[in-house]
Amino acid sequence: MNILIIGGAGMVGQKLAHSIAGGGLGDISVERLVLHDIVESRIPRAPFAVESMTGNIGDPSEASRLAALKADLVFHLAAIVSGEAETNFDKGWNINAHGSWYLLEALRNEHDASAGEYRPKLVFTSSIAVFGSPYPDKIGDEFLSAPQSSYGAQKAITELLVSDYSRKGMIDGISIRLPTIVVRPGKANLAASSFFSGIIREPLNGKEAVLPVGDDVRHWHASPRSAARFLTHAARLDTALLEGRRAINMPGVSCTVAEQIEALRKVAGEEAVRLIRRQPDDMIIRMVGSWPRDFEPERALALGFQAEGSFEEIIQVYLEDDFKTQ
């Protein structure tokens, strides 16, 4: 099997690439892995060929170049993150919505040119940002998608495109709605949710962290390790089991910021907690206030997707996987 990861230089793309290199796809035999992003991707050691490509998926010609690879399995992870998509309207729509449509159109052209023989499996990383308030106590699998941000709208549109191109037989797609992924290693990015990682990562590394929202904010989380597992599980899943409903809520951990901090205290002590500085940010408060807080992901659990059971466990994953590599 030939595999393409679009967004391969990003944190989740790198976790996925290393998982595949280490046998994360189980009995699926891999011949070639291509990592594509706007910058060069780090190449993991693997028992098969791995290469990096660079380009902008907001350019239709780049989508055609990627589709011409005729990958059997395409992971579409590339996106402008939530905060940047909100503040840079044109860039968000060009990459997150137009770029996805260009990719699907290019795959459709390869499908048509092969008289229907080429039909790749496509796994798209969507987001819980496709939902909007008012919310029930827990969002079930029947809750409507009604985003209240540009990022959420762009993800929701791509979900619909993936479903329709799959219905027409041009691809075999699945959209997985990721929780907020924490604890992210490295520097903070431009996502409005970045502080959820920062208030854990920075104190664990002896640095000050800024908390822009109140302690009572509740949110839905999973680790980078779980994100990679969601993706590899989706790649192996028989999409007939989805019964035409190709967007699915991933499992995770619901907790408040106060509960995050208490988990940090249990793991690293009061000295780490003292490094959190409260500095309210009205824009982030408004954005986070419109995000989902808790889920009942019964479909995903029934289909074998798994995540952590507590936020303390998420912190332990960071310590095991990324703490020493910071």
PDB file of C-alpha atoms in Angstrom, residues 29 45 56 65 74 78 86 102 108 110 236 242 250 290 299:
ATOM      1  CA  SER A  29       1.713  -3.913   4.148  1.00  0.00           C
ATOM      2  CA  ARG A  45      12.990   5.449  10.353  1.00  0.00           C
ATOM      3  CA  ASN A  56       0.447  24.629  -0.692  1.00  0.00           C
ATOM      4  CA  ARG A  65       0.276  16.742  -8.028  1.00  0.00           C
ATOM      5  CA  VAL A  74      -4.774   9.399   2.100  1.00  0.00           C
ATOM      6  CA  ALA A  78      -3.606  19.832   6.805  1.00  0.00           C
ATOM      7  CA  GLU A  86     -10.841  33.193  12.816  1.00  0.00           C
ATOM      8  CA  TYR A 102      -9.310  20.983  -4.670  1.00  0.00           C
ATOM      9  CA  ARG A 108     -12.072  12.509  -8.584  1.00  0.00           C
ATOM     10  CA  GLU A 110      -7.775  10.371 -11.141  1.00  0.00           C
ATOM     11  CA  ARG A 236      -8.438  -0.077   8.893  1.00  0.00           C
ATOM     12  CA  LEU A 242     -20.796   3.605   9.218  1.00  0.00           C
ATOM     13  CA  MET A 250     -14.054  10.507  18.745  1.00  0.00           C
ATOM     14  CA  SER A 290     -18.995  28.363  22.106  1.00  0.00           C
ATOM     15  CA  ARG A 299     -20.763   4.954  17.799  1.00  0.00           C
TER      16      ARG A 299
END
